mmCIF file of C-alpha atoms in Angstrom:
data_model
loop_
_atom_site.group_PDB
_atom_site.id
_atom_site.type_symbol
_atom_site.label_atom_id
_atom_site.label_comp_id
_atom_site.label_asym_id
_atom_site.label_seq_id
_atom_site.Cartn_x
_atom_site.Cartn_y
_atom_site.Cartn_z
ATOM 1 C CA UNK F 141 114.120 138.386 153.777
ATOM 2 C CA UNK F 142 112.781 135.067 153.137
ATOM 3 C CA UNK F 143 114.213 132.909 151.018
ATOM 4 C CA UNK F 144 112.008 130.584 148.941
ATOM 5 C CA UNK F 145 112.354 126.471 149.081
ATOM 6 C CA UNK F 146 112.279 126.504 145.733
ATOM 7 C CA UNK F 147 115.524 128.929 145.106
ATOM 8 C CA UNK F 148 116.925 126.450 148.397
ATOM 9 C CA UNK F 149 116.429 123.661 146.117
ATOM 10 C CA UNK F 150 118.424 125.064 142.841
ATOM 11 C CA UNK F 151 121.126 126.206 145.162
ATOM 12 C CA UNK F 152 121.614 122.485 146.594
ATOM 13 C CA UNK F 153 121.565 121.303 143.344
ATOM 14 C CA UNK F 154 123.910 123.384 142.108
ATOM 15 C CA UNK F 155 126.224 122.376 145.037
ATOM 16 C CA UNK F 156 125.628 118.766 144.482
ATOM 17 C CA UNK F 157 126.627 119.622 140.749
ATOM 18 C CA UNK F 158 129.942 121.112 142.007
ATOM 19 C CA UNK F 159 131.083 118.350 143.891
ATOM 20 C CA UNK F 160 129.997 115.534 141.526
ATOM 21 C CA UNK F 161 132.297 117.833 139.089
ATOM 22 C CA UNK F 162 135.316 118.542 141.187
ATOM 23 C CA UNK F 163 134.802 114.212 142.607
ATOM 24 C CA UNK F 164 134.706 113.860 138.622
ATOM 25 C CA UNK F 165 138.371 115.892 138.042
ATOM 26 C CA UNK F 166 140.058 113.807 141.045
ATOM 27 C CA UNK F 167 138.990 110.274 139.588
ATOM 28 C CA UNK F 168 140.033 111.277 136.164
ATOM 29 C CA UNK F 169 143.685 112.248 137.461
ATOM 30 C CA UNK F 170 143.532 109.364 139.427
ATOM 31 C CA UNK F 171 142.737 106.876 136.931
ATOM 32 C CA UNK F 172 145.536 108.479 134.759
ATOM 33 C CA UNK F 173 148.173 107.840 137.459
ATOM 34 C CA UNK F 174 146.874 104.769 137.642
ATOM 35 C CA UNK F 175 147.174 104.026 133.985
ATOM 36 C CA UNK F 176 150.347 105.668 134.110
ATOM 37 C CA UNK F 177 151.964 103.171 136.316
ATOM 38 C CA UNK F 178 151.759 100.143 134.785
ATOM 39 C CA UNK F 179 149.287 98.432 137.012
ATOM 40 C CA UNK F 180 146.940 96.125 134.969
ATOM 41 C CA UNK F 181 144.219 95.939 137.507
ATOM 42 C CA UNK F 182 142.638 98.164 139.983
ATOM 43 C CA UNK F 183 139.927 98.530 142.526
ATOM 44 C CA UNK F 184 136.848 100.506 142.611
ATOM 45 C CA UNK F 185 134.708 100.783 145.804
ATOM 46 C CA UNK F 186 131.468 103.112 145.111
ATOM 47 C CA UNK F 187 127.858 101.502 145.385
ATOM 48 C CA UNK F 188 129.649 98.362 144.644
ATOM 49 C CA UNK F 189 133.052 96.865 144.484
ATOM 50 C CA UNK F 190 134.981 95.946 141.176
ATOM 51 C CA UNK F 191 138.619 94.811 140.277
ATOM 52 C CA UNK F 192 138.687 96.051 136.829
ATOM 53 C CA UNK F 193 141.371 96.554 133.975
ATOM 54 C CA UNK F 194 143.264 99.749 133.625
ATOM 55 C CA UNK F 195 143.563 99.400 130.007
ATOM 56 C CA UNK F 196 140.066 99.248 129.147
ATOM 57 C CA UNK F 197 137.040 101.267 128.352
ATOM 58 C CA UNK F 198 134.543 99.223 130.561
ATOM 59 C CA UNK F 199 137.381 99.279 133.650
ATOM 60 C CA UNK F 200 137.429 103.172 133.027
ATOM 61 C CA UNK F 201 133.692 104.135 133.115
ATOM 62 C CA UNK F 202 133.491 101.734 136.364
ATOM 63 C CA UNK F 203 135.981 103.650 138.002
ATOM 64 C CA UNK F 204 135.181 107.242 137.337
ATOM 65 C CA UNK F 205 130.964 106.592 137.448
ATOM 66 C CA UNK F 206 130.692 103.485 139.217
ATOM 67 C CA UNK F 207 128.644 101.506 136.157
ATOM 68 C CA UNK F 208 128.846 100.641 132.824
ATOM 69 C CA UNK F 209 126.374 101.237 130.129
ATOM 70 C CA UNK F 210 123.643 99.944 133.573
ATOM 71 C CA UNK F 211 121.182 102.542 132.269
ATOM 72 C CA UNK F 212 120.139 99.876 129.350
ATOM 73 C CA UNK F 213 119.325 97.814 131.810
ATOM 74 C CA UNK F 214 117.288 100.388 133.711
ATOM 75 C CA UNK F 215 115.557 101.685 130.066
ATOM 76 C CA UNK F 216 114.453 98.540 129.304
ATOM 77 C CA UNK F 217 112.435 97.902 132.539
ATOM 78 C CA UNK F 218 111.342 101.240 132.228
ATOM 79 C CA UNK F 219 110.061 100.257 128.391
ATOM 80 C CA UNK F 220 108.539 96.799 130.054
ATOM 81 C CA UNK F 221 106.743 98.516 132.552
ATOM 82 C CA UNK F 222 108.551 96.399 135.417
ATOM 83 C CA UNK F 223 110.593 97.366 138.866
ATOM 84 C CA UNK F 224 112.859 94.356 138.520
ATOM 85 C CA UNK F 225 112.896 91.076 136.479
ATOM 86 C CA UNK F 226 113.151 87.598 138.696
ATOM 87 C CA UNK F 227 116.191 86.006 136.128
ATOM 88 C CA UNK F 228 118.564 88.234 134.233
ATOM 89 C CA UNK F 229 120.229 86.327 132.104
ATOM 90 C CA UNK F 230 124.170 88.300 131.444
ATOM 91 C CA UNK F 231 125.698 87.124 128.191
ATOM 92 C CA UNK F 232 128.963 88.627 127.635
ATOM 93 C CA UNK F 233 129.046 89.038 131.396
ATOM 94 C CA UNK F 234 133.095 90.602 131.510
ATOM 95 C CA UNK F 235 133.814 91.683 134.990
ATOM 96 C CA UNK F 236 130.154 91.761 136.038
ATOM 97 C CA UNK F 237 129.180 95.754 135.111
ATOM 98 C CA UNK F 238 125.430 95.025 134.377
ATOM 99 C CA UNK F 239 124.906 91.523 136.729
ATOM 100 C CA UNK F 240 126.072 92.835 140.025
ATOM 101 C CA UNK F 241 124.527 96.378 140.326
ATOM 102 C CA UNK F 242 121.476 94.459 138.384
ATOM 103 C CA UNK F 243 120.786 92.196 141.494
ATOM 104 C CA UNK F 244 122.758 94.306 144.338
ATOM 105 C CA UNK F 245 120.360 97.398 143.700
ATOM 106 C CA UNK F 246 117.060 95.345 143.488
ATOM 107 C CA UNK F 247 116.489 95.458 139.491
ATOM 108 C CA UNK F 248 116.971 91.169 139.390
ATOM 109 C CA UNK F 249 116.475 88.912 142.081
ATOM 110 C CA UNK F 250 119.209 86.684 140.272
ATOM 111 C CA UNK F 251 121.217 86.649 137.935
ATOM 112 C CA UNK F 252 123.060 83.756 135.437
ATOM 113 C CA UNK F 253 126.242 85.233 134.260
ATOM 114 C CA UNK F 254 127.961 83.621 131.172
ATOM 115 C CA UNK F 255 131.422 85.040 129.976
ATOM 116 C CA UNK F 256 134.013 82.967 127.852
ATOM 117 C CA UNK F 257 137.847 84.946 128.024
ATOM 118 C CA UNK F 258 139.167 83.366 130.806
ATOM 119 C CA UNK F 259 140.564 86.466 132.645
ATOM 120 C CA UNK F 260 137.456 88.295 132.231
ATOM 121 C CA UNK F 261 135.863 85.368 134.071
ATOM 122 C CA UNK F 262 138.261 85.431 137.160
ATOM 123 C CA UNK F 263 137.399 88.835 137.725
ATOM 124 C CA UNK F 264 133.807 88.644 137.150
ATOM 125 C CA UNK F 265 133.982 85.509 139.847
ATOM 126 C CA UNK F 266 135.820 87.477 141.952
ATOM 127 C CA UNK F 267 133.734 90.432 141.712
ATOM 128 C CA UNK F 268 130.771 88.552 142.565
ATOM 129 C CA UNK F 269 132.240 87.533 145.871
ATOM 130 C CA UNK F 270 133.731 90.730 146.504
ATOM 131 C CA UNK F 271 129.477 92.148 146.817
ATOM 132 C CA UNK F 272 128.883 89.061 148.643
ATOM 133 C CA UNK F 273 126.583 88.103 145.476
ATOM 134 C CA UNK F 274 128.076 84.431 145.207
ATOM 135 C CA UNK F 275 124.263 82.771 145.970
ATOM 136 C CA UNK F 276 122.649 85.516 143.793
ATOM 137 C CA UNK F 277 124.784 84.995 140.490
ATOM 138 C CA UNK F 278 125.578 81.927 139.094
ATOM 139 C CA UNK F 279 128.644 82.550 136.606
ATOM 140 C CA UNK F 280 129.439 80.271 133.888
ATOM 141 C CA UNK F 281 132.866 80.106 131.620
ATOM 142 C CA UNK F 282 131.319 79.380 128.177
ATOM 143 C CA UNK F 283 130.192 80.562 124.834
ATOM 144 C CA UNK F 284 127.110 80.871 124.003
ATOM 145 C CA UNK F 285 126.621 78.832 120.918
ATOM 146 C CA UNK F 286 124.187 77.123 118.550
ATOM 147 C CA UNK F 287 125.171 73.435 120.455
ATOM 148 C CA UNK F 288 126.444 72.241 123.056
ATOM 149 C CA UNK F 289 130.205 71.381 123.605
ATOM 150 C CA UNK F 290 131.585 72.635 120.725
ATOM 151 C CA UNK F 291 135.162 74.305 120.738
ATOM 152 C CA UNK F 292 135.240 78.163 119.362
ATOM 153 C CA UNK F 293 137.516 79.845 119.216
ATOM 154 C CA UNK F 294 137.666 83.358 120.714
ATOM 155 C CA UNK F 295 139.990 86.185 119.365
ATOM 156 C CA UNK F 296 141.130 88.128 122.286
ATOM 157 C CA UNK F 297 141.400 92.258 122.091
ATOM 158 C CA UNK F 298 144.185 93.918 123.948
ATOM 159 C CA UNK F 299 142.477 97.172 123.705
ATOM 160 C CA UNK F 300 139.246 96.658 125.248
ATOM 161 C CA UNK F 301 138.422 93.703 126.915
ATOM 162 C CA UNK F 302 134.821 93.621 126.107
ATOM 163 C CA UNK F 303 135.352 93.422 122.853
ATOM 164 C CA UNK F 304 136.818 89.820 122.618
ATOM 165 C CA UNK F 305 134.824 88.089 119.398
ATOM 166 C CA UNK F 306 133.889 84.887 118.398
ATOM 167 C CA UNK F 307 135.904 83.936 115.022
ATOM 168 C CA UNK F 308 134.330 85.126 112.058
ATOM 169 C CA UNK F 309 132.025 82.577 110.739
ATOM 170 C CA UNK F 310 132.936 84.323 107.284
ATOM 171 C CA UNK F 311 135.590 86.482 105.931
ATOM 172 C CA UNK F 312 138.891 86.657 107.233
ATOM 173 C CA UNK F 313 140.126 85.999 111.078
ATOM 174 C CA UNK F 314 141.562 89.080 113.190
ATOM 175 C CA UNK F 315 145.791 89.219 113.569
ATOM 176 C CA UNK F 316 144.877 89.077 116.997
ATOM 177 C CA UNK F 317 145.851 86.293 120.013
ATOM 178 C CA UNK F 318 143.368 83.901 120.648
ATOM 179 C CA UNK F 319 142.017 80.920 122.803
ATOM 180 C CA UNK F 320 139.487 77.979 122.556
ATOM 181 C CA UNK F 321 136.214 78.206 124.321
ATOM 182 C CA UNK F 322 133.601 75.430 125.103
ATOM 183 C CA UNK F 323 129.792 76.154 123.818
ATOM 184 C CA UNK F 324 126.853 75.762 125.912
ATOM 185 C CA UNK F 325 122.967 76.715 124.526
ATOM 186 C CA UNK F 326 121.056 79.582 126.176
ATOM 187 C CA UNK F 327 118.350 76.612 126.465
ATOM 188 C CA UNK F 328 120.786 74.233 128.156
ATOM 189 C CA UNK F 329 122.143 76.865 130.461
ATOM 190 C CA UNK F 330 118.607 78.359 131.146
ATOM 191 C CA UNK F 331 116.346 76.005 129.872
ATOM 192 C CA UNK F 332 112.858 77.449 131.245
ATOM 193 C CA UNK F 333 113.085 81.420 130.895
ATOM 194 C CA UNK F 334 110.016 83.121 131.598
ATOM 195 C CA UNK F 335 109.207 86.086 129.251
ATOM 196 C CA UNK F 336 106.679 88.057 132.087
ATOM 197 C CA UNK F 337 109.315 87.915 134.573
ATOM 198 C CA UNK F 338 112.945 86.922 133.083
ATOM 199 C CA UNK F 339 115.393 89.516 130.562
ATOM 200 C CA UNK F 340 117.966 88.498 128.480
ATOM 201 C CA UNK F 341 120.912 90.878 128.419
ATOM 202 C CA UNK F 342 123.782 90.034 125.594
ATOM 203 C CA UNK F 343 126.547 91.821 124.260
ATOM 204 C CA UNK F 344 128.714 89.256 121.642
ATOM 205 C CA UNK F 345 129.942 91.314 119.811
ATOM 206 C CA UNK F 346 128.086 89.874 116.122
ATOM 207 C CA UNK F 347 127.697 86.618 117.212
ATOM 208 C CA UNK F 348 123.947 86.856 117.949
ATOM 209 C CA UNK F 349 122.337 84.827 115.096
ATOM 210 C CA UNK F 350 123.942 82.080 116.644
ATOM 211 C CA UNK F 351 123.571 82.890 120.286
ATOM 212 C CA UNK F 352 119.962 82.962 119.303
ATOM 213 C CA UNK F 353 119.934 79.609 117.127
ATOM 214 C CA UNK F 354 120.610 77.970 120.291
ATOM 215 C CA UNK F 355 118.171 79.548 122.526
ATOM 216 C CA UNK F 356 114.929 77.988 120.935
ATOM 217 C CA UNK F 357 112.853 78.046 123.882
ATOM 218 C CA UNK F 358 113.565 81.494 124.840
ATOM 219 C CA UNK F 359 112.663 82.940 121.287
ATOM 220 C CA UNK F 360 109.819 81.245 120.823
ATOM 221 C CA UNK F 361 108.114 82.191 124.428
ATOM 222 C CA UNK F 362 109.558 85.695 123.160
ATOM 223 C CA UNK F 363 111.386 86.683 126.337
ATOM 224 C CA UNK F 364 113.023 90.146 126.035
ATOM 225 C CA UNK F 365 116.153 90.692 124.994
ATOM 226 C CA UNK F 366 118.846 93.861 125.196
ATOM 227 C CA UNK F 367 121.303 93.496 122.945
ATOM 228 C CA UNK F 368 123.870 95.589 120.505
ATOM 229 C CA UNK F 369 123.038 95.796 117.285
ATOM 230 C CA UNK F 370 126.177 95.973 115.458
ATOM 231 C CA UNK F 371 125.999 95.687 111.849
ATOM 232 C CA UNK F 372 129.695 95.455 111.112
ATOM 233 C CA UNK F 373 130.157 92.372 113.569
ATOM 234 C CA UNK F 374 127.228 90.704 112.905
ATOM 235 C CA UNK F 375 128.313 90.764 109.562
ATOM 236 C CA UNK F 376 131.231 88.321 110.106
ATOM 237 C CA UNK F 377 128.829 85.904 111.080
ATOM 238 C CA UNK F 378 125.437 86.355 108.958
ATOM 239 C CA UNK F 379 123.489 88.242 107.130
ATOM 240 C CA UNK F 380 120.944 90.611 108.192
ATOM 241 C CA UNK F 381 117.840 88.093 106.695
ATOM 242 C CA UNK F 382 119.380 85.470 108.535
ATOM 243 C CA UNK F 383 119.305 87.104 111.706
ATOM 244 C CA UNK F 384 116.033 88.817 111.310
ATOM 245 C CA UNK F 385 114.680 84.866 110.291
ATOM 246 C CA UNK F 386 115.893 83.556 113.647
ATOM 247 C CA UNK F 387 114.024 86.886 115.545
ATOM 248 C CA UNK F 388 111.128 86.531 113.566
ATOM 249 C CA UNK F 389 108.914 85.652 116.328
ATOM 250 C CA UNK F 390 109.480 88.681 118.212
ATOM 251 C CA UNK F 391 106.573 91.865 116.958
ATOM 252 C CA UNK F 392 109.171 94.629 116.973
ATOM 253 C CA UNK F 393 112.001 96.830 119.191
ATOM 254 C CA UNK F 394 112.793 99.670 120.893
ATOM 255 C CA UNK F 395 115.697 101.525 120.081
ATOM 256 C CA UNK F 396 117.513 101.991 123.546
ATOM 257 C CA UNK F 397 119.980 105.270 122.072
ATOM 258 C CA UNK F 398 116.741 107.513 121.727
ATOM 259 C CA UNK F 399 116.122 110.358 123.460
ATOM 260 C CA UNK F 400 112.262 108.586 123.919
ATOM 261 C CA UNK F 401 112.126 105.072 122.544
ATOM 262 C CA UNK F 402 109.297 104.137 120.426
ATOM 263 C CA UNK F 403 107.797 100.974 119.366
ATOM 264 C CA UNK F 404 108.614 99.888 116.346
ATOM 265 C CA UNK F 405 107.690 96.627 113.712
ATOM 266 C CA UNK F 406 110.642 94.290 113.506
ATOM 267 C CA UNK F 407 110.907 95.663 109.707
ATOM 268 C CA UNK F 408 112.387 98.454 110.891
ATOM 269 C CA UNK F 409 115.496 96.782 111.481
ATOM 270 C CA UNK F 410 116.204 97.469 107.300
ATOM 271 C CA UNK F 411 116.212 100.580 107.779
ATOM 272 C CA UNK F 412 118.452 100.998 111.366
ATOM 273 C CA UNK F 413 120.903 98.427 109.728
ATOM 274 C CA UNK F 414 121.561 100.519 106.811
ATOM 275 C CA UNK F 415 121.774 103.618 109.152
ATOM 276 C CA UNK F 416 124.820 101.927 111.061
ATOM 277 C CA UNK F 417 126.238 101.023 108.590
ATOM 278 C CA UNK F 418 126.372 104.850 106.801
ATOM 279 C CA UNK F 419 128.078 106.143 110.287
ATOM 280 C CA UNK F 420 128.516 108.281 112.516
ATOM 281 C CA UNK F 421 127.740 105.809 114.749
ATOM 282 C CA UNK F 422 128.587 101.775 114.335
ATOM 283 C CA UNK F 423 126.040 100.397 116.813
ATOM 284 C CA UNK F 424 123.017 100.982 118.393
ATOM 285 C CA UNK F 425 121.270 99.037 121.214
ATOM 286 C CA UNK F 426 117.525 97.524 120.843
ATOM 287 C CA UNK F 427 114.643 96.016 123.434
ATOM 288 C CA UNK F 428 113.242 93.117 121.369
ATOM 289 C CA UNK F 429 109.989 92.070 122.615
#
C-alpha cells in the first residue's frame, strides 16, 4: 500500500507539533523552578543567547519561545515590501529582544540600540556580546528626548521591566522607585536615517510625542516607524492632537494586531484611540509610513 507524500507530510507535521508541545511543557516547568528559586536572572540559549529577568514578562516569552514580540518586526518588512532594513534603530532596547535576532537572523545589517534603566542596559550590553554582535549594535544608555542633555527622570517597574516610564509630563507621578536619565535626540544619535532603507522601532511606553519632537529629520524624510500605541500612557504626556501634529507628515498606518493589516489615512488614529481606550485591549501596535 502506498502511502501518499502528502499524508507523509501531515504526519511530520503533526510530530513536529508534538514535540514543540511536550519542549513547550518542560520550559514552562522549568521557568517555574526557576522563578521559584529566587534567582533574578537566567540564561536562555535557543537561536540566540539572552541573560534575562525571571520576574518579567519579556524574560519569560524569551525563555519559553526564544523572542519577544520579533514578529512586529518581521510584519512590518513584510508591510514595506523589504527582506531586511540597512539601520534599525531600537528605542526602548531592554535586554536586546528585537535588536539581536533583528541583525543575527539577517532582517538589519545594524542596529543602534538606545535603552535608559541602567540594569536593563547591562544586560542588553552583555547580550550583545554574548551573540558576538558587539560591531553590529551600537548600544547607547539614554533617553530619548526632545533635547539633548537634559536629566529625566525614569520611574522604574518592579513587575515588568519593560515597562519603566518616563515621568508623567502631566498628572500625577507613579509611587514607584526611580532614577535620573540623560536625554539624547533621535537626530543627534542618528542624525541621517534613510526612510528606503532604515526602520525605527520604539516602545516608551507614552513618551512618543516627545521622542518624536526630537527626531526632526527622521519625521520629516518620513522613515517608518513601529511603535505601541498606548492611549493611557501617552496620555501622561500629551494629547492625542498633539501627537497626531508632530506625525502629521506621515500619509497613514498599518495596524500591526490585525489578522491582515490594511492601509489606513492617519485620521484613523481618532477612531483606534477611542477604541483603546473603551477596552478589552489597552494598546495596539502601528507601521507609520
Amino acid at each position: 500500500m502506498k502511502t501518499s507524500s502528502a499524508s507523509v507530510n501531515r504526519r511530520w507535521t503533526k510530530l513536529e507539533q508534538n514535540l514543540a508541545a511536550r519542549k513547550l511543557v518542560h520550559r514552562k516547568a522549568l521557568w517555574a523552578q526557576i522563578c521559584a528559586s529566587g534567582e533574578p536572572f537566567t540564561f536562555v540559549a535557543e537561536r540566540e543567547q539572552f541573560i534575562v529577568h525571571t520576574n518579567d514578562p519579556v524574560g519569560e516569552s524569551i525563555f519559553l519561545y526564544g523572542e519577544y514580540d520579533f514578529q512586529k518586526l518581521a510584519l512590518a518588512l513584510q508591510l514595506l515590501g523589504r527582506e531586511y532594513v540597512e539601520t534599525l534603530v531600537d528605542l526602548g532596547a531592554n535586554v536586546g529582544s528585537i535588536c539581536i535576532p533583528a541583525v543575527s537572523r539577517g532582517f538589519a545589517t545594524r542596529s543602534i540600540a538606545i535603552e535608559p534603566e541602567p540594569t536593563n542596559f547591562l544586560m542588553l550590553t552583555a547580550n550583545i556580546e554574548l551573540n558576538s554582535m558587539q560591531h553590529k549594535i551600537h548600544a547607547h544608555q539614554n533617553a530619548v528626548g526632545p533635547v539633548d542633555n537634559q536629566s529625566i527622570r525614569l520611574e522604574l517597574s518592579s513587575e515588568n521591566f519593560g515597562d519603566h516610564r518616563i515621568t508623567p509630563t502631566v498628572g500625577v507621578p507613579r509611587e514607584r522607585d526611580s532614577t535620573t536619565v540623560t536625554s539624547m535626540t533621535l537626530d543627534t544619535l542618528v542624525p541621517n536615517l534613510n526612510p528606503l532603507t532604515d526602520l525605527i522601532f520604539m516602545d516608551v511606553q507614552g513618551f512618543e510625542k516627545f521622542v518624536l519632537d526630537g527626531a526632526a529629520n527622521a519625521i520629516q524624510s518620513r522613515v517608518p516607524i513601529v511603535m505601541e500605541y498606548f492611549p493611557e500612557g501617552i496620555q501622561e504626556h500629551c494629547s492625542l492632537e498633539d501627537l497626531l501634529a508632530v506625525i502629521a507628515p506621515y500619509s497613514g498606518y498599518y495596524d500591526l494586531n490585525l489578522p491582515v493589516p490594511v492601509f489606513t489615512p492617519l485620521e484613523g488614529l481618532r477612531d483606534f484611540w477611542h477604541g483603546l481606550l473603551r477596552g478589552p485591549f489597552p494598546f495596539g501596535d502601528i507601521l507609520l509610513l
